[in-house]
Coordinates of C-alpha atoms and ligand atoms in Angstrom, one line a residue:
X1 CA 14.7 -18.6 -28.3
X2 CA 15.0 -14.9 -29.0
X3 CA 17.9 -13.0 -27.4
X4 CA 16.4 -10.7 -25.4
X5 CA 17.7 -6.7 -25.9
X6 CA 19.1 -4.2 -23.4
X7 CA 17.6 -1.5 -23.2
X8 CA 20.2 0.7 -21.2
X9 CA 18.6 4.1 -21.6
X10 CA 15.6 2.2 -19.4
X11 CA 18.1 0.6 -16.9
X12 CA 19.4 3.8 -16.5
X13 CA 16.1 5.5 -15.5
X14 CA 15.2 2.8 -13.2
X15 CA 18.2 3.1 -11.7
X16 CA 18.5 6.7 -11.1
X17 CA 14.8 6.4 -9.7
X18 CA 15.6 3.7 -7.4
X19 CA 18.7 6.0 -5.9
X20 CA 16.0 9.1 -5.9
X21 CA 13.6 7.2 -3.8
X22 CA 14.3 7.4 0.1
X23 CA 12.2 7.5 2.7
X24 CA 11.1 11.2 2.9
X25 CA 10.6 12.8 6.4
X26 CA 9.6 16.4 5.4
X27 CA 8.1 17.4 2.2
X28 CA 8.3 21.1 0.7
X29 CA 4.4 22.2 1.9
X30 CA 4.2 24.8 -0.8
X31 CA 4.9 22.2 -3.7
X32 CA 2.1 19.9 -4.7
X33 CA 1.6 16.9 -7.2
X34 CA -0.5 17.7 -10.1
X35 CA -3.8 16.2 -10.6
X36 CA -2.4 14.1 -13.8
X37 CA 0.5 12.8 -12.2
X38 CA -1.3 11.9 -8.9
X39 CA -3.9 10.0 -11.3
X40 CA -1.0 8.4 -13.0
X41 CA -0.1 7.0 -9.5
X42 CA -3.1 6.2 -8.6
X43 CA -3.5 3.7 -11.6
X44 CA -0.3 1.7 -10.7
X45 CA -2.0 1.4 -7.4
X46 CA -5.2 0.1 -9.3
X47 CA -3.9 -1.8 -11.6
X48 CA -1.4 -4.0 -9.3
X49 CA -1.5 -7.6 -9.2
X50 CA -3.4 -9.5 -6.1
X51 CA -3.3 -13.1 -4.9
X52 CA -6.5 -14.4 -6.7
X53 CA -6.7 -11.0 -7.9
X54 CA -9.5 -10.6 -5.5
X55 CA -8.0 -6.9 -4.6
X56 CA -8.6 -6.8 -1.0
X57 CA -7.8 -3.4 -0.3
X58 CA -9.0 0.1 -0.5
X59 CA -7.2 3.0 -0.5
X60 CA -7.9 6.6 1.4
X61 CA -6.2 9.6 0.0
X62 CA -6.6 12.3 2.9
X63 CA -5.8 15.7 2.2
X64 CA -8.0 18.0 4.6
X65 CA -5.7 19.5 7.0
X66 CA -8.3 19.0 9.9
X67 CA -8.4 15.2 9.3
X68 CA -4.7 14.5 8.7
X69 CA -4.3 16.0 12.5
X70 CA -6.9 13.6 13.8
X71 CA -4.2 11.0 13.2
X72 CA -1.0 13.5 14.5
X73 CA -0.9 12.1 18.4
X74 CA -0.4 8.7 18.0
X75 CA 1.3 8.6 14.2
X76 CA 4.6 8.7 15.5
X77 CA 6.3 7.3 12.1
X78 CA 5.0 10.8 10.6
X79 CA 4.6 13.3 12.9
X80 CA 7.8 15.0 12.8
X81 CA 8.2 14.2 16.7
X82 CA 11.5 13.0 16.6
X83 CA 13.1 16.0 14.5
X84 CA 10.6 19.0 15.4
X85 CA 9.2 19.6 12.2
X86 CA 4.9 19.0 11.1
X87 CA 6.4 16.0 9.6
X88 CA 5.0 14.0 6.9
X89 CA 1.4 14.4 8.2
X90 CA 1.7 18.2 8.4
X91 CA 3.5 18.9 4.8
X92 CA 2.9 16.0 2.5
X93 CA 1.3 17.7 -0.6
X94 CA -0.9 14.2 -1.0
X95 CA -1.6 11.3 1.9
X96 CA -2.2 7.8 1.5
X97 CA -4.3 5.5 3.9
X98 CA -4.2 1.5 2.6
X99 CA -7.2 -0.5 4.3
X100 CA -6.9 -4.2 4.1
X101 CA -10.3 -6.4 3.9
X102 CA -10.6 -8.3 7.4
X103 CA -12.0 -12.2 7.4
X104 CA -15.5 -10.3 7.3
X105 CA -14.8 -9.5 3.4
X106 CA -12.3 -11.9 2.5
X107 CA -13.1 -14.9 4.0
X108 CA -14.0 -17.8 1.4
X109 CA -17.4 -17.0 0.3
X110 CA -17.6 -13.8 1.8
X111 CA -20.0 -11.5 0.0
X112 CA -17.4 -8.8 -1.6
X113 CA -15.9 -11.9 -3.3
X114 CA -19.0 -13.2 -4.8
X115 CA -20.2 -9.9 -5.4
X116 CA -16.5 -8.8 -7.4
X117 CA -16.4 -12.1 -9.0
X118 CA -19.8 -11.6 -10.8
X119 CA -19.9 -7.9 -11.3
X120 CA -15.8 -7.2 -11.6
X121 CA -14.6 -10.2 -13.5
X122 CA -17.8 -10.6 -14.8
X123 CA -17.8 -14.8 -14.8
X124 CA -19.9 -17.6 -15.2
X125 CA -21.7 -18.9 -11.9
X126 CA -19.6 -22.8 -12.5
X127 CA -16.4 -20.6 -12.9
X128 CA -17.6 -18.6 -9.7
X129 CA -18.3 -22.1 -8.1
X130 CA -14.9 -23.4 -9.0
X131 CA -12.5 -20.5 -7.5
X132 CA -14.8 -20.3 -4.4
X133 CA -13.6 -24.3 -3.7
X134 CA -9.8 -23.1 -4.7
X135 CA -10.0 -20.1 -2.3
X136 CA -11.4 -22.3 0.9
X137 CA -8.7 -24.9 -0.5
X138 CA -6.0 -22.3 -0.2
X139 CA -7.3 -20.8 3.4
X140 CA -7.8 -23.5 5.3
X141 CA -5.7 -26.0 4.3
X142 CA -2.9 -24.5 1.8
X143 CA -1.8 -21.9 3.8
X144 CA -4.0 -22.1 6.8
X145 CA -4.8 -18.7 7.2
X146 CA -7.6 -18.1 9.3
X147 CA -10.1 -15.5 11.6
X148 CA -9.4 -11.8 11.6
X149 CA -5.8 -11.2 12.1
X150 CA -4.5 -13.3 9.8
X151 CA -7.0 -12.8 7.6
X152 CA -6.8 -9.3 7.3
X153 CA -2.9 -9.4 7.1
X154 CA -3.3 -11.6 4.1
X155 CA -5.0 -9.0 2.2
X156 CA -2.4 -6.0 3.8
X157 CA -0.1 -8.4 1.9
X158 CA -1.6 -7.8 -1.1
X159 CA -2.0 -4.0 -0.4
X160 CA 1.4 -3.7 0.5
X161 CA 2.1 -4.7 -3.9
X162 CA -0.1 -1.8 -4.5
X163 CA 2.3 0.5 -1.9
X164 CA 5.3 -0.7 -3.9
X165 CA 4.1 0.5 -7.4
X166 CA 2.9 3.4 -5.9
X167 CA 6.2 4.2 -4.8
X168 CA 8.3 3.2 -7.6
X169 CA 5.8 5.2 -9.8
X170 CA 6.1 8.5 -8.1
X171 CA 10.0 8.2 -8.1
X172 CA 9.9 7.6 -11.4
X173 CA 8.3 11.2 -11.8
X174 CA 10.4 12.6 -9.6
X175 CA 8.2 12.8 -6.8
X176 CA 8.9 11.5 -3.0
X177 CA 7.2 9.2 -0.9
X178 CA 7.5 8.0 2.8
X179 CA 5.8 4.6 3.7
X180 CA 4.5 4.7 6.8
X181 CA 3.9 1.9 9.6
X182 CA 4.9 3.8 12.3
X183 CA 1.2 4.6 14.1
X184 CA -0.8 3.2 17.1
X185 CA -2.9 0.6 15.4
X186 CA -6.3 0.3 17.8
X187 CA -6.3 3.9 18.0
X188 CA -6.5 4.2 14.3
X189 CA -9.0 2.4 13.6
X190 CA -11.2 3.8 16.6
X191 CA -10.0 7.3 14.3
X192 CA -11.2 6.0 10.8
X193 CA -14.3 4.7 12.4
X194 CA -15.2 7.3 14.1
X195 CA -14.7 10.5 11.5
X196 CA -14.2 8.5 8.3
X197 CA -16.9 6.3 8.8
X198 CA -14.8 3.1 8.0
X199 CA -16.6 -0.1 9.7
X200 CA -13.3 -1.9 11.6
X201 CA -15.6 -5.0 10.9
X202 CA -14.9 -4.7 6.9
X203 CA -11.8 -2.6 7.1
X204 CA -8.5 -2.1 9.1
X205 CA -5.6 0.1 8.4
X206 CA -2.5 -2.1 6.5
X207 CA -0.3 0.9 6.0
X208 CA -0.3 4.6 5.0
X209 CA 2.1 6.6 2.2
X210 CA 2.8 9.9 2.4
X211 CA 3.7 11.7 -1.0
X212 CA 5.3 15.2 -2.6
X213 CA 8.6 17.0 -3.0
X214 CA 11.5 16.6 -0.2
X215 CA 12.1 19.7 1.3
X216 CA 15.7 18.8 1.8
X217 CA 18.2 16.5 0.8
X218 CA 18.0 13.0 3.0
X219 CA 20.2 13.2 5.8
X220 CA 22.0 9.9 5.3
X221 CA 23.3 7.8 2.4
X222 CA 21.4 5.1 1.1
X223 CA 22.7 2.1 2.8
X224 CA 21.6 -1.7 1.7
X225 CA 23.6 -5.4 1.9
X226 CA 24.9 -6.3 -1.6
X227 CA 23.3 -8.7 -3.8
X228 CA 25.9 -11.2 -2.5
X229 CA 24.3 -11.0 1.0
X230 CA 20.9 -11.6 -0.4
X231 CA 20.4 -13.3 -3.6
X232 CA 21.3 -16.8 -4.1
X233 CA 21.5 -18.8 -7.5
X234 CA 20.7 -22.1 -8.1
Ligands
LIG1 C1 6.4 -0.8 5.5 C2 7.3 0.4 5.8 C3 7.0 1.2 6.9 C4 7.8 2.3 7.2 N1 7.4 3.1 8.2 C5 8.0 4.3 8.4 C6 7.5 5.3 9.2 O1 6.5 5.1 9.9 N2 8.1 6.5 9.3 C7 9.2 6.8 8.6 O2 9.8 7.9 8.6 N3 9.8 5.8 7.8 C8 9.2 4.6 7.6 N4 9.7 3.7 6.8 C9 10.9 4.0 6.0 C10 12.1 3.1 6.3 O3 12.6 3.3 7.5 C11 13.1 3.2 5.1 O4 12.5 2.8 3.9 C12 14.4 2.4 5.4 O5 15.0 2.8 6.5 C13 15.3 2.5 4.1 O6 15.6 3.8 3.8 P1 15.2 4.5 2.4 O7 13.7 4.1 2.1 O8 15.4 6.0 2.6 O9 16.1 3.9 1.4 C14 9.0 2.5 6.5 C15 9.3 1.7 5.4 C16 8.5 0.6 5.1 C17 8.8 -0.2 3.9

């Protein structure tokens, strides 16, 4: 077996870029992410590993200032509410909206799956045939995950990967980011069907990500319970 190497410079980058990272509640309005760098982040976001990799998500990025508002009322994790500012909504320089596929698109044999299988992946019809009986298998009796809700939080699951890399990627570059779950989930969708045009049958909101440069420094230290309290080794 070869020994593997340290490679502390790296460690040291990841580290400082998981201290960076906090949960950002106003951004600097004036300072945006340039085009290359937002690119960047959105191919971590693309290129993220999905159960199956069936990718059963799509991603929104919403910068008009008319439509971010549409979503102000009832987006209470980023509205700046609770600390009188435009919050995240109102000063982000970029805004993310994950959709998750429902049971309509991602139900065994749905026809985004058949279709992605053959035109994304690009496989034979017996290969086709073959992960169509592993994907009922692992629905209904594997993990019995069925109908719309669970479905659709299944694939949210797998959006929530792409959230993560998204993240990590814009710390990395020294940008901010602020997940956000923190919104009124029927009258979002009634929103992204309405003025986005999303069809609630195919699509529902999993989470959003608000992106760009902190305007201050976060209020509070970064607090978590040691590895003690949360890994164990066996
Ligand atoms: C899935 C998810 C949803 C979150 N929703 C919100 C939100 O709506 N608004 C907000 O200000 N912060 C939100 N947060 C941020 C968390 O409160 C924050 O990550 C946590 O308190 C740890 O702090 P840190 O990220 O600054 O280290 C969310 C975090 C996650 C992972």
């Amino acid at each position: 077996m070869t020994q593997s190497i340290d490679n502390p410079s790296m460690q040291a980058k990841l580290a400082e870029a998981f201290a960076f990272r906090h949960a950002t509640k106003v951004f600097d309005p004036k300072r945006k992410i340039s085009e290359s760098e937002f690119n960047t982040i959105l191919e971590a976001a693309r290129l993220s590993p999905s159960s199956f990799g069936f990718e059963p998500w799509q991603l929104m990025v919403v910068q008009s200032p008319e439509k971010r508002e549409l979503f102000r009322e009832f987006t209470w994790g980023a509205n700046g509410a609770f600390n009188g500012t435009a919050g995240q909504l109102g000063t982000a320089s970029h805004f993310l909206i994950f959709l998750a596929h429902t049971d309509a698109s991602m139900k065994h044999n749905s026809a985004y799956q058949q279709t992605f299988m053959r035109e994304v992946k690009q496989l034979p019809d017996e290969v086709i045939g073959f992960i169509n009986q592993a994907f009922e298998k692992f629905q209904e009796q594997d993990w019995g995950i069925q109908g719309q809700r669970q479905i659709t939080d299944w694939s949210a699951k797998q959006a929530y990967i792409a959230m993560g890399n998204v993240m990590n990627t814009a710390a990395l570059l020294g940008i901010d980011s602020c997940p956000i779950e923190g919104f009124e989930m029927d009258k979002t969708i009634e929103v992204l069907e309405k003025h986005f045009g999303v069809d609630p049958k195919l699509y529902r909101p999993a989470v959003m990500v608000a992106l760009g440069y902190r305007a201050d420094e976060p209020q509070f230290p970064k607090t978590r319970r040691s590895q003690q309290q949360t890994v164990s080794w066996f």
